[in-house]
JSON list of C-alpha atoms in Angstrom, two decimals:
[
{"chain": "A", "resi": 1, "resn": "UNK", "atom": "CA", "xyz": [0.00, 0.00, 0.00]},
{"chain": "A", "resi": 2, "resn": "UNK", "atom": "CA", "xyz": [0.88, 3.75, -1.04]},
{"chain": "A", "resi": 3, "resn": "UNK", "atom": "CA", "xyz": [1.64, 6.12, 1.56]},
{"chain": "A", "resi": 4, "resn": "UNK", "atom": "CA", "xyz": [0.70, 9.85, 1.37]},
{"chain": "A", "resi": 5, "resn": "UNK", "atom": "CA", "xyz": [4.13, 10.73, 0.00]},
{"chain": "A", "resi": 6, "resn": "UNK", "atom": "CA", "xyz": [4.49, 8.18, -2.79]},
{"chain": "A", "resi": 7, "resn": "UNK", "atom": "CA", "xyz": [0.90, 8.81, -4.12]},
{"chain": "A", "resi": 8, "resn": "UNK", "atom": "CA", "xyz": [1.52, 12.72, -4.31]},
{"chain": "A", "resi": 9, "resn": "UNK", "atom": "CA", "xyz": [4.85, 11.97, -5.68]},
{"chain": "A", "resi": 10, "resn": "UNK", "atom": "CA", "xyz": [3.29, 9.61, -8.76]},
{"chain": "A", "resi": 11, "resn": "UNK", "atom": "CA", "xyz": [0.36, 12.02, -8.81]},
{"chain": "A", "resi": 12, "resn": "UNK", "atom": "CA", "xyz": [3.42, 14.93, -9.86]},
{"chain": "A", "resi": 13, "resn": "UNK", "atom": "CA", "xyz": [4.80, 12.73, -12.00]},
{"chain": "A", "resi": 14, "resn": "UNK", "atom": "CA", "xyz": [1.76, 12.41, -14.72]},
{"chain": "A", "resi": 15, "resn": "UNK", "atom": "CA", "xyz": [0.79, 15.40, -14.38]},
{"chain": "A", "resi": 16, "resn": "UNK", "atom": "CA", "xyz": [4.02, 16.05, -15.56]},
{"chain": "A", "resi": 17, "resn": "UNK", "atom": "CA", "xyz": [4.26, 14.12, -18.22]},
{"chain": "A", "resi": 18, "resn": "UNK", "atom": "CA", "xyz": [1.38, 14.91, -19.63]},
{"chain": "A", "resi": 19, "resn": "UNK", "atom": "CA", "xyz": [1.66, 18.62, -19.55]},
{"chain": "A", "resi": 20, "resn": "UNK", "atom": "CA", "xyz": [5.08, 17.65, -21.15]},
{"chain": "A", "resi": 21, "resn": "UNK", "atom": "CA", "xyz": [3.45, 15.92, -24.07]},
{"chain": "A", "resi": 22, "resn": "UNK", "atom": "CA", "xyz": [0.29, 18.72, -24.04]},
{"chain": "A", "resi": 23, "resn": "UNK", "atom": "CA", "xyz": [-2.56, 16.10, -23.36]},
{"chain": "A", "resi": 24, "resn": "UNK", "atom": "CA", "xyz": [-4.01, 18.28, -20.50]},
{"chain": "A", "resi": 25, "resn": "UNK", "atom": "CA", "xyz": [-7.20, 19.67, -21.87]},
{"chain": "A", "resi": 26, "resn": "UNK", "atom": "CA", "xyz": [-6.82, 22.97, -23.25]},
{"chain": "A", "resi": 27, "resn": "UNK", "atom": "CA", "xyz": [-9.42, 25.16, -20.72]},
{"chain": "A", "resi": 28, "resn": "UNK", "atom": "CA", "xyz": [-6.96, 23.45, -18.36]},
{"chain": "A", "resi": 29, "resn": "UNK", "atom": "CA", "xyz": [-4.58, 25.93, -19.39]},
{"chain": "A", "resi": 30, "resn": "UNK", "atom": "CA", "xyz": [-7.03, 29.13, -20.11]},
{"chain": "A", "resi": 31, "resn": "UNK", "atom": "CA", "xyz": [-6.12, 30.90, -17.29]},
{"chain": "A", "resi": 32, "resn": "UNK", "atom": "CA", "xyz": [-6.48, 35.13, -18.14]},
{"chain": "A", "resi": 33, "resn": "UNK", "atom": "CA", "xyz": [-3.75, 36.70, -15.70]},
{"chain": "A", "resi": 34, "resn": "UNK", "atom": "CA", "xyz": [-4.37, 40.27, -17.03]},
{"chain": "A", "resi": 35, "resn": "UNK", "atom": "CA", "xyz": [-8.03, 39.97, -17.16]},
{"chain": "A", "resi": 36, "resn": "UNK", "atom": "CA", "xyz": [-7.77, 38.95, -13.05]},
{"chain": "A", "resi": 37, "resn": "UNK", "atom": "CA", "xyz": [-5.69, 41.74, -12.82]},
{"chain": "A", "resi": 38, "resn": "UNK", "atom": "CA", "xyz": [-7.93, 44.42, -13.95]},
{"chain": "A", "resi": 39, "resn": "UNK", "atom": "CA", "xyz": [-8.57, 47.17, -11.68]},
{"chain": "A", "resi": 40, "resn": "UNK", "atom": "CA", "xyz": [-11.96, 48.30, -13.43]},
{"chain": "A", "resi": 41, "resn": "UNK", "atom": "CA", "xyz": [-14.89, 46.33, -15.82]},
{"chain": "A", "resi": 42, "resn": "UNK", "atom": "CA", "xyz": [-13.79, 47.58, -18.94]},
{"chain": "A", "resi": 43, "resn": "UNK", "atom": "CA", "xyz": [-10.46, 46.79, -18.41]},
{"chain": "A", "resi": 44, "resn": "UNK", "atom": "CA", "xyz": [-11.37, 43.36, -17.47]},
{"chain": "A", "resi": 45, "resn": "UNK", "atom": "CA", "xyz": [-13.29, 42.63, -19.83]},
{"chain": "A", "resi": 46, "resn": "UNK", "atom": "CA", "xyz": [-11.05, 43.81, -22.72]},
{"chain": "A", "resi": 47, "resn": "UNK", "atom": "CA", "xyz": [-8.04, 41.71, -21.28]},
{"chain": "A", "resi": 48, "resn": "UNK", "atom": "CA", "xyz": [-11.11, 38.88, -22.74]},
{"chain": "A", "resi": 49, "resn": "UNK", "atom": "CA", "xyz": [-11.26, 39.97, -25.84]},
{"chain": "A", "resi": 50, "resn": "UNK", "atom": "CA", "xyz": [-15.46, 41.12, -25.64]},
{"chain": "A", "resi": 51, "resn": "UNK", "atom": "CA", "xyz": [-16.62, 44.50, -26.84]},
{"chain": "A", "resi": 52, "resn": "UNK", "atom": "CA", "xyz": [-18.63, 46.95, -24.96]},
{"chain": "A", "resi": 53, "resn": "UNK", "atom": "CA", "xyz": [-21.35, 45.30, -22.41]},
{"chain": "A", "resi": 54, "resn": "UNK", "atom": "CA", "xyz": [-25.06, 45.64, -23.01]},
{"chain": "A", "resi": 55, "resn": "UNK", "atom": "CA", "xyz": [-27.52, 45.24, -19.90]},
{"chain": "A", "resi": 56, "resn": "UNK", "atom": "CA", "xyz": [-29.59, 41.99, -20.98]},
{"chain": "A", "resi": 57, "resn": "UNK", "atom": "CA", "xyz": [-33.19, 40.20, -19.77]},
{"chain": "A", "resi": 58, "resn": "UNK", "atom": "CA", "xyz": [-31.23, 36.95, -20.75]},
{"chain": "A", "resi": 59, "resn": "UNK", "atom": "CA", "xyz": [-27.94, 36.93, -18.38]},
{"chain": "A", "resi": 60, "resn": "UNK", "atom": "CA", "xyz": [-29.25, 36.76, -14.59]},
{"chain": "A", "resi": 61, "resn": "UNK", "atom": "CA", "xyz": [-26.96, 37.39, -11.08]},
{"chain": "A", "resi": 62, "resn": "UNK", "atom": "CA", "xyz": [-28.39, 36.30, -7.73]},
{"chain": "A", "resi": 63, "resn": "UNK", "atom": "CA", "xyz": [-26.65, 36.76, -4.37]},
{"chain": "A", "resi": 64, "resn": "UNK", "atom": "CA", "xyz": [-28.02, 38.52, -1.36]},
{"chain": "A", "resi": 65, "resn": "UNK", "atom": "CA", "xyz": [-29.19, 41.78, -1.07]},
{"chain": "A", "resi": 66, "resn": "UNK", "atom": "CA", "xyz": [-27.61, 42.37, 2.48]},
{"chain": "A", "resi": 67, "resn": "UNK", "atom": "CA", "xyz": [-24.05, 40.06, 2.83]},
{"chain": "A", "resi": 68, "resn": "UNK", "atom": "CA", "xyz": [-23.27, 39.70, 6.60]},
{"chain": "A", "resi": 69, "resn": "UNK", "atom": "CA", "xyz": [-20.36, 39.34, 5.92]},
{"chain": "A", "resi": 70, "resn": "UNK", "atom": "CA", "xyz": [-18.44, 40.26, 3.25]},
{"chain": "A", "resi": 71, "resn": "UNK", "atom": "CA", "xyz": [-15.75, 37.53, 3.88]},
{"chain": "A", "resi": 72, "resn": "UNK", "atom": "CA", "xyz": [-18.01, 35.08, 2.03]},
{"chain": "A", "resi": 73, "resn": "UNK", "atom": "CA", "xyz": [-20.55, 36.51, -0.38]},
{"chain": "A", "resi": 74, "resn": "UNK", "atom": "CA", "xyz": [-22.43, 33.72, -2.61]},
{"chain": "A", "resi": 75, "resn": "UNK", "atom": "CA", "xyz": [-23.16, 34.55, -5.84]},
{"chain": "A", "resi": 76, "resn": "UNK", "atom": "CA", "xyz": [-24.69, 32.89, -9.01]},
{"chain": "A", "resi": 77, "resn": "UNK", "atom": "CA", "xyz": [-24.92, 33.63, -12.47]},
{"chain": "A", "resi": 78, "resn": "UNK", "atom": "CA", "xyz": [-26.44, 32.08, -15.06]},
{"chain": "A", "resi": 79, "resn": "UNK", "atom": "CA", "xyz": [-27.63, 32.35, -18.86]},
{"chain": "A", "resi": 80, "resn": "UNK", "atom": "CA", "xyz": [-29.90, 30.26, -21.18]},
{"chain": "A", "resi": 81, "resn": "UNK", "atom": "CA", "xyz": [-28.52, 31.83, -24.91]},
{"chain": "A", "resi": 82, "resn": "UNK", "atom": "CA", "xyz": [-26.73, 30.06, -27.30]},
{"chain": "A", "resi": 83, "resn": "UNK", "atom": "CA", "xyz": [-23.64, 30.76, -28.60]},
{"chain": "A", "resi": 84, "resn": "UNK", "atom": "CA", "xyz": [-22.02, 32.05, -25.06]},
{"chain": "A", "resi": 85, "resn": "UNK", "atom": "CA", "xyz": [-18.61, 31.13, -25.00]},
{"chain": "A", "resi": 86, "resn": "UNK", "atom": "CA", "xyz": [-17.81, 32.65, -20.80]},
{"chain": "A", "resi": 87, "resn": "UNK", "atom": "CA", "xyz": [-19.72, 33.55, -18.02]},
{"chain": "A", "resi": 88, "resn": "UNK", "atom": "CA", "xyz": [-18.32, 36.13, -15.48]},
{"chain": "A", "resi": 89, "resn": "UNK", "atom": "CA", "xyz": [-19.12, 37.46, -12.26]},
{"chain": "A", "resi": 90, "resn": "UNK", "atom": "CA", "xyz": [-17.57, 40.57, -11.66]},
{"chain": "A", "resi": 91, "resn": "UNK", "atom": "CA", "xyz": [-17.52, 42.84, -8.14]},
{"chain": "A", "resi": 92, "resn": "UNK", "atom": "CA", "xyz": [-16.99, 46.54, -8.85]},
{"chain": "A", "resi": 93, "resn": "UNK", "atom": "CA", "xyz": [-15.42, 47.75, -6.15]},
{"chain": "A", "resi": 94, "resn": "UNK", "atom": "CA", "xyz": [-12.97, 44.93, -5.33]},
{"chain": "A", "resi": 95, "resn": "UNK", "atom": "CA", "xyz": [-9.52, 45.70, -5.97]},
{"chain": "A", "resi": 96, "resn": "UNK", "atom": "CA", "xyz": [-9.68, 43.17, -8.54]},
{"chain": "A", "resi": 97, "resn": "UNK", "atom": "CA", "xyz": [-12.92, 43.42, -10.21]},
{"chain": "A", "resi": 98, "resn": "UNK", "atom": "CA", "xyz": [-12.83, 39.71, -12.08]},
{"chain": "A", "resi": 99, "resn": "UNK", "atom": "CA", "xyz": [-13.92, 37.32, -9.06]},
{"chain": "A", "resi": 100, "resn": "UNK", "atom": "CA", "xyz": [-14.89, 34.27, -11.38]},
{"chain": "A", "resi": 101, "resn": "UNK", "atom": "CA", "xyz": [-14.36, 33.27, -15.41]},
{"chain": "A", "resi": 102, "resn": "UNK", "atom": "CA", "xyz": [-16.46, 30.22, -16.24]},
{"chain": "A", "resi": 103, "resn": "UNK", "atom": "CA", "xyz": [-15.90, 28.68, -19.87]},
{"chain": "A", "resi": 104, "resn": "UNK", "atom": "CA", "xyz": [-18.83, 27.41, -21.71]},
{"chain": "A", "resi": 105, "resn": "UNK", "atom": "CA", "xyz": [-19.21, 24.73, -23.91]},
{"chain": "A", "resi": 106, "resn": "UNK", "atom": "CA", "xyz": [-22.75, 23.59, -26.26]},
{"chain": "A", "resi": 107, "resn": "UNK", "atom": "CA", "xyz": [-22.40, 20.40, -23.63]},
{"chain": "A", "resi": 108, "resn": "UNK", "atom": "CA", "xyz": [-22.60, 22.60, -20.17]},
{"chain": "A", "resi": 109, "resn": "UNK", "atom": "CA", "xyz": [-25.38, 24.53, -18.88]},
{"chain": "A", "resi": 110, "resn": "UNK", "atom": "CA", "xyz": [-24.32, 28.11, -18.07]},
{"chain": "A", "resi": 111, "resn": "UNK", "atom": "CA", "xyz": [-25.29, 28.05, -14.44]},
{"chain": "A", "resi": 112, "resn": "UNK", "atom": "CA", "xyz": [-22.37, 28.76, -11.82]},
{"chain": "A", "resi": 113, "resn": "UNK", "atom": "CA", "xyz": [-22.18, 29.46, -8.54]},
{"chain": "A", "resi": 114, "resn": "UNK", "atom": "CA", "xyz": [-19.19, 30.51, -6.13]},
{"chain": "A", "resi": 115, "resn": "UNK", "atom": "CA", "xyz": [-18.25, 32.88, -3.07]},
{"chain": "A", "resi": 116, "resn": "UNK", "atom": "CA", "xyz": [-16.43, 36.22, -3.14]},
{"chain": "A", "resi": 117, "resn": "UNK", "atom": "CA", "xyz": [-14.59, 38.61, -0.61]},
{"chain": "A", "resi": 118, "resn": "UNK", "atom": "CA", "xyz": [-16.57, 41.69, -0.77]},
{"chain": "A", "resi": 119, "resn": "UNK", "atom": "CA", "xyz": [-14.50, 44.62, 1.34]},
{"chain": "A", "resi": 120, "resn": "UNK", "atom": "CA", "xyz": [-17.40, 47.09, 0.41]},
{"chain": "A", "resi": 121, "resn": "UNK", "atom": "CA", "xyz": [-20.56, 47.73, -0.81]},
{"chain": "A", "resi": 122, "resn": "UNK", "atom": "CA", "xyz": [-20.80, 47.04, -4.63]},
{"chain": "A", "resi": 123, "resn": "UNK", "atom": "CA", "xyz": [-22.39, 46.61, -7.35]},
{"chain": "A", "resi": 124, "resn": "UNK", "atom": "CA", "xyz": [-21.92, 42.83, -8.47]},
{"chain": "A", "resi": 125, "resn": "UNK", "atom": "CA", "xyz": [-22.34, 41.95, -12.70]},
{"chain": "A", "resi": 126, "resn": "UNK", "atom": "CA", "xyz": [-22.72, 38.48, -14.09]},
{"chain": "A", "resi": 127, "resn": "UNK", "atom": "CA", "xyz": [-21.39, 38.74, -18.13]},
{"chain": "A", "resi": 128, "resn": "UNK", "atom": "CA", "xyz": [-22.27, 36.63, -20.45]},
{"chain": "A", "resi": 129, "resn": "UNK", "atom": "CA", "xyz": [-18.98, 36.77, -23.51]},
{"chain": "A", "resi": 130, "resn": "UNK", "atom": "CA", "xyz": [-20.70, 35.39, -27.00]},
{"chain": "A", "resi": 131, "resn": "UNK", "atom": "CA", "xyz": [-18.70, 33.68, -29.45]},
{"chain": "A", "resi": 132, "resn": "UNK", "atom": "CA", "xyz": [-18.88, 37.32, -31.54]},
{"chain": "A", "resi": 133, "resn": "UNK", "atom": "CA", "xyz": [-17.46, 38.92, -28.95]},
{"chain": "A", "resi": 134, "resn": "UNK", "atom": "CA", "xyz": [-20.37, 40.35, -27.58]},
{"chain": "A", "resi": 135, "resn": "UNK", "atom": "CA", "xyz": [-20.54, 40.84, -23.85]},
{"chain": "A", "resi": 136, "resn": "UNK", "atom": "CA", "xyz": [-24.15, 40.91, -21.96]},
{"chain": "A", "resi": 137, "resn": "UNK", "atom": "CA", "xyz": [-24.69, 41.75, -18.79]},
{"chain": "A", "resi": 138, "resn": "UNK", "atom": "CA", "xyz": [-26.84, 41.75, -15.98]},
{"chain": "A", "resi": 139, "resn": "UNK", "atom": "CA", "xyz": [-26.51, 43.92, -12.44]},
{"chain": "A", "resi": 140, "resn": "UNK", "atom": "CA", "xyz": [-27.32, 43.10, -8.75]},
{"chain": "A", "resi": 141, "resn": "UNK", "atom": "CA", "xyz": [-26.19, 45.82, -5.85]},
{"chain": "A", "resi": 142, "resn": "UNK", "atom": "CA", "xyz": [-24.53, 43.64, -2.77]},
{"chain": "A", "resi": 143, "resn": "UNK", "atom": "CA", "xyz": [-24.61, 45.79, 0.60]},
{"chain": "A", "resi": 144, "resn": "UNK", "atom": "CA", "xyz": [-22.08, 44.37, 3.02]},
{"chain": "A", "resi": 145, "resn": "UNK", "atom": "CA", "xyz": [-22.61, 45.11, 6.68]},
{"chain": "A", "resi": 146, "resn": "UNK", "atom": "CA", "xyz": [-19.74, 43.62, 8.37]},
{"chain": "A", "resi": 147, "resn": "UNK", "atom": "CA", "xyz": [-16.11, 42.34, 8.36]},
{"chain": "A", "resi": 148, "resn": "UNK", "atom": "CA", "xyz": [-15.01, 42.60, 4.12]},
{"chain": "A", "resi": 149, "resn": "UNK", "atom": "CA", "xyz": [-12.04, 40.94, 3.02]},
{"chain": "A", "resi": 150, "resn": "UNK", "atom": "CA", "xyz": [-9.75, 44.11, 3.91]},
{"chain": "A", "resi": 151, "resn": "UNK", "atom": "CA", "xyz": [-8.02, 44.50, 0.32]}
]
């Protein structure tokens, strides 16, 4: 029997070697630094390549209307058109606006759902990024009451 140390070791080891011989998937590998790094919305969503956002009936953002606290704000976002190729759920007044980037695929449903640090009061978006470049929105206001994440 494998102990802890062996199985993390073998488990490094293919991972390895497949990265090595680019059989990781390639959303494995999607990861946006600049676009994570934005500092504002249109910034972000540049860094992704979509155009101007347009408020939408056909992107929804849930979350709570009042967060406790701010540490751990749920939010969900979600979109039923075709032809979306990310979902994001952006917080405006974080210090980095992008909280969440979801890829989207013909086989998933675009339904997410995650936490975020919240260190203020903000207006939270959910954007849905089409295939044309197109970037839909919709827009929830999050109050936070107590203890934010600080920064």
């Amino acid at each position: 029997m494998q102990n802890r140390r062996e199985t993390l070791k073998h488990s490094a080891m293919v991972a390895g070697l497949l990265a090595t011989t680019g059989l990781f998937p390639q959303y494995a590998r999607a990861f946006n630094k600049s676009a994570f790094e934005a500092k504002n919305l249109a910034d972000a969503l540049k860094a992704l390549g979509a155009g101007a956002p347009t408020e939408s009936k056909d992107v929804t953002i849930g979350g709570p209307d009042i967060a406790e606290n701010g540490a751990v704000v749920p939010l969900t976002a979600s979109t039923k058109l075709a032809g979306v190729k990310q979902l994001l759920i952006l917080v405006e007044k974080n210090p980095s606006v992008l909280i969440a980037a979801f890829n989207v695929t013909p086989a998933v449903q675009a339904n997410f759902a995650t936490r975020a640090k919240m260190g203020q009061s903000s207006d939270v978006y959910a954007v849905a990024i089409t295939n044309d470049g197109k970037a839909l929105f919709a827009k929830k206001e999050v109050k936070v009451t107590l203890g934010g994440c600080g920064g």
